[in-house]
mmCIF file of C-alpha atoms and ligand atoms in Angstrom:
data_model
loop_
_atom_site.group_PDB
_atom_site.id
_atom_site.type_symbol
_atom_site.label_atom_id
_atom_site.label_comp_id
_atom_site.label_asym_id
_atom_site.label_seq_id
_atom_site.Cartn_x
_atom_site.Cartn_y
_atom_site.Cartn_z
ATOM 1 C CA MET A 258 62.347 24.103 -37.347
ATOM 2 C CA ILE A 259 61.653 20.658 -36.255
ATOM 3 C CA GLN A 260 58.152 18.751 -36.556
ATOM 4 C CA VAL A 261 56.705 17.113 -33.686
ATOM 5 C CA GLY A 262 54.399 14.416 -33.619
ATOM 6 C CA VAL A 263 52.112 14.528 -30.050
ATOM 7 C CA LEU A 264 50.742 11.149 -28.845
ATOM 8 C CA LEU A 265 48.367 11.353 -26.103
ATOM 9 C CA SER A 266 45.068 9.603 -24.796
ATOM 10 C CA GLY A 267 43.127 12.444 -22.865
ATOM 11 C CA SER A 268 42.609 16.028 -21.922
ATOM 12 C CA GLY A 269 45.616 17.221 -23.616
ATOM 13 C CA THR A 270 46.525 20.140 -21.353
ATOM 14 C CA ASN A 271 50.389 19.638 -22.094
ATOM 15 C CA LEU A 272 49.538 19.756 -25.754
ATOM 16 C CA GLN A 273 48.009 23.248 -25.292
ATOM 17 C CA ALA A 274 50.780 24.102 -23.632
ATOM 18 C CA LEU A 275 53.016 23.012 -26.371
ATOM 19 C CA ILE A 276 50.519 24.649 -29.081
ATOM 20 C CA ASP A 277 50.982 27.875 -27.190
ATOM 21 C CA ALA A 278 54.358 27.585 -26.940
ATOM 22 C CA CYS A 279 55.008 27.187 -30.852
ATOM 23 C CA GLN A 280 52.601 30.195 -31.354
ATOM 24 C CA GLY A 281 55.916 32.325 -30.389
ATOM 25 C CA ASP A 282 59.280 32.472 -31.374
ATOM 26 C CA PHE A 283 60.060 28.589 -31.404
ATOM 27 C CA PRO A 284 61.929 26.332 -33.104
ATOM 28 C CA ALA A 285 59.376 23.228 -33.092
ATOM 29 C CA ARG A 286 55.790 23.037 -34.730
ATOM 30 C CA ILE A 287 53.511 20.147 -34.007
ATOM 31 C CA ALA A 288 52.805 18.548 -37.143
ATOM 32 C CA VAL A 289 50.317 16.039 -35.937
ATOM 33 C CA VAL A 290 48.402 14.788 -32.959
ATOM 34 C CA ILE A 291 47.375 10.908 -32.541
ATOM 35 C CA SER A 292 45.192 9.834 -29.892
ATOM 36 C CA ASN A 293 44.351 6.041 -29.746
ATOM 37 C CA LYS A 294 41.146 7.175 -27.750
ATOM 38 C CA GLU A 295 38.491 8.983 -30.361
ATOM 39 C CA GLU A 296 37.029 11.148 -27.582
ATOM 40 C CA ALA A 297 40.090 12.363 -26.139
ATOM 41 C CA TYR A 298 39.821 16.135 -25.502
ATOM 42 C CA GLY A 299 43.394 16.752 -27.020
ATOM 43 C CA LEU A 300 42.259 15.650 -30.352
ATOM 44 C CA GLU A 301 39.784 18.910 -30.283
ATOM 45 C CA ARG A 302 42.510 20.962 -28.983
ATOM 46 C CA ALA A 303 44.864 20.012 -32.127
ATOM 47 C CA ARG A 304 41.836 20.752 -34.505
ATOM 48 C CA ALA A 305 40.988 23.969 -33.050
ATOM 49 C CA ALA A 306 44.814 25.001 -33.437
ATOM 50 C CA GLY A 307 44.799 23.855 -37.272
ATOM 51 C CA ILE A 308 46.870 20.613 -36.563
ATOM 52 C CA PRO A 309 45.694 17.132 -38.242
ATOM 53 C CA ALA A 310 44.120 15.137 -35.187
ATOM 54 C CA ILE A 311 44.332 11.779 -35.837
ATOM 55 C CA HIS A 312 42.446 8.715 -34.111
ATOM 56 C CA VAL A 313 44.679 5.479 -34.301
ATOM 57 C CA PRO A 314 42.718 3.048 -31.895
ATOM 58 C CA HIS A 315 44.825 0.391 -30.063
ATOM 59 C CA ARG A 316 42.200 -2.193 -30.561
ATOM 60 C CA GLY A 317 41.544 -4.067 -33.804
ATOM 61 C CA TRP A 318 44.801 -4.579 -35.161
ATOM 62 C CA GLY A 319 45.470 -8.100 -34.134
ATOM 63 C CA SER A 320 48.621 -7.166 -32.496
ATOM 64 C CA ARG A 321 50.488 -4.420 -30.683
ATOM 65 C CA ALA A 322 52.868 -4.315 -33.543
ATOM 66 C CA ALA A 323 50.320 -3.495 -36.097
ATOM 67 C CA PHE A 324 49.059 -0.620 -33.716
ATOM 68 C CA GLU A 325 52.471 0.702 -33.759
ATOM 69 C CA ALA A 326 53.504 0.064 -37.262
ATOM 70 C CA LYS A 327 50.559 2.405 -37.902
ATOM 71 C CA LEU A 328 51.679 5.112 -35.255
ATOM 72 C CA SER A 329 54.767 5.254 -37.184
ATOM 73 C CA GLU A 330 53.357 5.592 -40.353
ATOM 74 C CA THR A 331 51.137 7.977 -39.495
ATOM 75 C CA LEU A 332 53.966 9.977 -37.923
ATOM 76 C CA GLY A 333 56.393 9.333 -40.846
ATOM 77 C CA GLU A 334 53.768 10.728 -42.846
ATOM 78 C CA HIS A 335 53.478 14.003 -41.354
ATOM 79 C CA GLY A 336 57.336 14.525 -41.528
ATOM 80 C CA VAL A 337 57.595 13.991 -37.870
ATOM 81 C CA GLN A 338 61.471 14.128 -36.362
ATOM 82 C CA TRP A 339 60.374 14.354 -32.815
ATOM 83 C CA VAL A 340 57.798 12.382 -30.768
ATOM 84 C CA ALA A 341 56.220 13.905 -27.321
ATOM 85 C CA CYS A 342 53.743 11.489 -25.183
ATOM 86 C CA ALA A 343 51.496 13.840 -23.628
ATOM 87 C CA GLY A 344 49.267 11.765 -21.719
ATOM 88 C CA PHE A 345 49.586 8.818 -23.760
ATOM 89 C CA MET A 346 48.175 5.577 -21.764
ATOM 90 C CA ARG A 347 50.194 2.880 -23.718
ATOM 91 C CA ILE A 348 53.818 1.413 -23.415
ATOM 92 C CA LEU A 349 55.811 1.673 -26.470
ATOM 93 C CA SER A 350 57.475 -1.510 -27.800
ATOM 94 C CA PRO A 351 61.422 -1.636 -28.655
ATOM 95 C CA ALA A 352 60.342 -2.286 -32.310
ATOM 96 C CA PHE A 353 58.293 1.172 -32.288
ATOM 97 C CA LEU A 354 61.251 2.893 -30.305
ATOM 98 C CA ASP A 355 64.029 1.619 -32.411
ATOM 99 C CA GLN A 356 62.247 3.597 -35.562
ATOM 100 C CA TRP A 357 62.811 6.918 -33.293
ATOM 101 C CA PRO A 358 66.222 6.213 -31.578
ATOM 102 C CA TRP A 359 66.090 8.566 -28.522
ATOM 103 C CA ARG A 360 63.554 10.773 -30.475
ATOM 104 C CA VAL A 361 60.665 9.915 -27.793
ATOM 105 C CA LEU A 362 60.023 12.163 -24.956
ATOM 106 C CA ASN A 363 57.303 11.683 -22.020
ATOM 107 C CA ILE A 364 56.076 13.794 -19.472
ATOM 108 C CA HIS A 365 55.131 12.064 -15.828
ATOM 109 C CA PRO A 366 53.706 13.798 -13.081
ATOM 110 C CA ALA A 367 56.404 12.480 -10.341
ATOM 111 C CA LEU A 368 59.958 13.207 -9.713
ATOM 112 C CA LEU A 369 61.018 10.041 -11.010
ATOM 113 C CA PRO A 370 62.473 7.748 -10.393
ATOM 114 C CA SER A 371 59.965 7.494 -7.476
ATOM 115 C CA PHE A 372 56.358 6.843 -8.188
ATOM 116 C CA PRO A 373 56.485 5.768 -11.919
ATOM 117 C CA GLY A 374 53.602 3.813 -13.606
ATOM 118 C CA MET A 375 49.840 4.924 -12.819
ATOM 119 C CA ASP A 376 48.821 7.653 -10.442
ATOM 120 C CA GLY A 377 52.163 9.346 -9.766
ATOM 121 C CA GLN A 378 50.532 12.295 -8.053
ATOM 122 C CA GLY A 379 48.574 9.951 -5.680
ATOM 123 C CA GLN A 380 51.389 7.523 -5.151
ATOM 124 C CA ALA A 381 53.129 10.836 -3.823
ATOM 125 C CA LEU A 382 50.251 11.779 -1.856
ATOM 126 C CA ALA A 383 49.914 8.568 -0.006
ATOM 127 C CA SER A 384 53.540 8.117 0.511
ATOM 128 C CA GLY A 385 53.557 11.166 2.603
ATOM 129 C CA VAL A 386 56.689 13.130 0.844
ATOM 130 C CA ARG A 387 56.779 16.899 0.926
ATOM 131 C CA ILE A 388 57.940 17.486 -2.373
ATOM 132 C CA ALA A 389 56.230 16.021 -5.566
ATOM 133 C CA GLY A 390 56.668 17.277 -9.201
ATOM 134 C CA ALA A 391 56.965 16.237 -12.835
ATOM 135 C CA SER A 392 59.820 14.749 -15.152
ATOM 136 C CA VAL A 393 60.463 14.711 -18.874
ATOM 137 C CA HIS A 394 62.279 11.987 -19.882
ATOM 138 C CA PHE A 395 63.361 10.182 -22.739
ATOM 139 C CA VAL A 396 60.899 6.942 -23.292
ATOM 140 C CA ASP A 397 62.895 3.593 -23.318
ATOM 141 C CA SER A 398 60.683 0.315 -23.509
ATOM 142 C CA GLY A 399 60.656 0.215 -19.317
ATOM 143 C CA THR A 400 57.683 1.962 -17.710
ATOM 144 C CA ASP A 401 58.823 5.655 -16.912
ATOM 145 C CA THR A 402 62.514 4.159 -16.864
ATOM 146 C CA GLY A 403 64.210 6.275 -19.638
ATOM 147 C CA PRO A 404 66.855 9.016 -18.969
ATOM 148 C CA ILE A 405 65.642 11.722 -17.433
ATOM 149 C CA VAL A 406 65.950 15.263 -19.097
ATOM 150 C CA ALA A 407 64.481 17.930 -16.544
ATOM 151 C CA GLN A 408 62.027 17.973 -13.661
ATOM 152 C CA ALA A 409 59.789 20.334 -11.988
ATOM 153 C CA ALA A 410 59.047 20.381 -8.216
ATOM 154 C CA THR A 411 56.536 21.925 -6.136
ATOM 155 C CA PHE A 412 55.153 20.955 -2.425
ATOM 156 C CA VAL A 413 52.887 18.765 -1.230
ATOM 157 C CA SER A 414 50.649 19.978 1.769
ATOM 158 C CA PRO A 415 49.056 17.559 4.098
ATOM 159 C CA MET A 416 45.797 19.389 3.265
ATOM 160 C CA ASP A 417 45.881 18.388 -0.305
ATOM 161 C CA THR A 418 43.559 16.536 -2.104
ATOM 162 C CA ARG A 419 44.542 14.427 -4.949
ATOM 163 C CA ASP A 420 42.770 17.026 -7.316
ATOM 164 C CA ASP A 421 44.765 19.767 -5.482
ATOM 165 C CA LEU A 422 47.991 18.057 -6.270
ATOM 166 C CA VAL A 423 47.276 17.245 -9.974
ATOM 167 C CA ALA A 424 46.691 20.636 -10.709
ATOM 168 C CA ARG A 425 49.677 22.312 -8.811
ATOM 169 C CA ILE A 426 52.017 19.594 -10.771
ATOM 170 C CA LEU A 427 50.182 20.185 -14.068
ATOM 171 C CA THR A 428 50.906 23.928 -13.970
ATOM 172 C CA MET A 429 54.377 23.208 -13.402
ATOM 173 C CA GLU A 430 54.301 20.737 -16.458
ATOM 174 C CA HIS A 431 53.128 23.277 -18.574
ATOM 175 C CA LYS A 432 56.459 24.972 -18.240
ATOM 176 C CA LEU A 433 58.514 21.942 -18.107
ATOM 177 C CA TYR A 434 57.687 20.277 -21.644
ATOM 178 C CA PRO A 435 57.976 23.274 -23.643
ATOM 179 C CA MET A 436 61.582 24.348 -22.263
ATOM 180 C CA CYS A 437 62.394 20.762 -22.874
ATOM 181 C CA LEU A 438 60.918 20.593 -26.544
ATOM 182 C CA ARG A 439 62.996 23.590 -27.194
ATOM 183 C CA MET A 440 66.240 21.958 -26.006
ATOM 184 C CA ALA A 441 65.317 18.791 -28.351
ATOM 185 C CA ALA A 442 64.587 21.116 -31.100
ATOM 186 C CA GLU A 443 67.625 22.845 -30.841
ATOM 187 C CA GLY A 444 69.656 20.013 -31.049
ATOM 188 C CA ARG A 445 71.049 20.444 -27.519
ATOM 189 C CA LEU A 446 69.276 17.007 -26.150
ATOM 190 C CA GLN A 447 70.840 13.582 -26.589
ATOM 191 C CA VAL A 448 71.266 10.507 -24.721
ATOM 192 C CA LYS A 449 74.963 9.020 -24.203
ATOM 193 C CA ASP A 450 75.927 6.112 -22.494
ATOM 194 C CA GLY A 451 72.390 5.911 -21.175
ATOM 195 C CA ALA A 452 72.209 9.386 -19.636
ATOM 196 C CA ALA A 453 70.508 12.588 -21.110
ATOM 197 C CA MET A 454 72.996 15.411 -22.075
ATOM 198 C CA VAL A 455 71.891 18.559 -22.145
ATOM 199 C CA GLN A 456 73.822 21.825 -23.523
ATOM 200 C CA LEU A 457 71.890 24.376 -21.090
ATOM 201 C CA ALA A 458 70.985 27.840 -22.839
ATOM 202 C CA HIS A 459 71.431 31.179 -20.929
ATOM 203 C CA GLY A 460 68.869 30.943 -18.269
ATOM 204 C CA GLU A 461 67.884 27.438 -18.300
ATOM 205 C CA ALA A 462 67.920 25.298 -15.776
ATOM 206 C CA LEU A 463 67.234 21.376 -15.317
ATOM 207 C CA LEU A 464 65.125 21.771 -12.124
ATOM 208 C CA LEU A 465 62.220 24.243 -12.252
ATOM 209 C CA LEU A 466 60.882 25.543 -8.900
ATOM 210 C CA ASP A 467 57.402 26.286 -7.916
ATOM 211 C CA PRO A 468 58.065 29.539 -6.235
ATOM 212 C CA ALA A 469 55.997 28.643 -3.314
ATOM 213 C CA LEU A 470 58.634 26.052 -2.539
ATOM 214 C CA LEU A 471 60.906 29.272 -1.581
ATOM 215 C CA ALA A 472 58.444 30.480 0.688
ATOM 216 C CA ASP A 473 60.277 31.712 4.074
ATOM 217 C CA PRO A 474 58.961 29.631 6.901
ATOM 218 C CA THR A 475 59.832 32.298 9.429
ATOM 219 C CA GLN A 476 57.195 34.297 7.958
ATOM 220 C CA GLY A 477 54.305 32.454 8.431
ATOM 221 C CA ALA A 478 50.980 32.157 6.430
HETATM 222 C C1 LIG B 579 49.701 14.574 -16.920
HETATM 223 O O1 LIG B 579 49.506 14.684 -15.858
HETATM 224 C C2 LIG B 579 51.047 13.843 -17.773
HETATM 225 O O2 LIG B 579 52.100 14.145 -16.675
HETATM 226 C C3 LIG B 579 50.624 12.407 -17.742
HETATM 227 O O3 LIG B 579 49.260 12.350 -18.291
HETATM 228 C C4 LIG B 579 49.035 13.876 -17.483
HETATM 229 C C5 LIG B 579 48.317 14.267 -19.142
HETATM 230 O O4 LIG B 579 47.726 15.276 -19.042
HETATM 231 N N1 LIG B 579 51.667 11.484 -18.679
HETATM 232 P P1 LIG B 579 46.873 16.261 -20.088
HETATM 233 O O5 LIG B 579 46.354 15.376 -20.964
HETATM 234 O O6 LIG B 579 48.153 16.834 -20.515
HETATM 235 O O7 LIG B 579 46.045 17.566 -19.573
#
């Protein structure tokens, strides 16, 4: 059983998916949830699940290094072995990452390496792509540039609003992240020569597809 620390800044629906997964037969538990935003609803979700929920503001430390040292210290105090970023809106520096060597995962709402950074869903919509999705990747010091672990794909309709696409991708994120955390917890996930290496378990795949992607176009609506 591994101990996971979740870093977030917002609503925490991915945290909820991880909490729900941990209720079952799952090789990880969430030891602490940390938010840089006090009002993040993710902290409420953690408290409701009986998980320590801690606000560590990113301002007021004098330096990013001091903020990140506090993050690391808090994670360490809770016995954390892996860190899962779930809507954490801060870039982590090499000094932080060196303390957690290839032990930090992130979920990004786009099929990386396309559309890194802010608003991956809006970028996808604006570009006119017809396939979109989410990626779980190891965090390195770039913006959404670390080794990709697995991805989940869905479609983009010309009728979609940004909210439609956000919701459709989120549904896929909630399947993808628990799957990747299980891989990590079972010691089946590592980085070698800059690439993510995964030992797949029976029935697992590194690309999850929205069933709607498989609809038969000859059958009409
Ligand atoms: C998700 O879209 C995730 O991919 C991105 O931030 C969003 C967090 O959503 N990194 P939530 O707070 O988990 O609902």
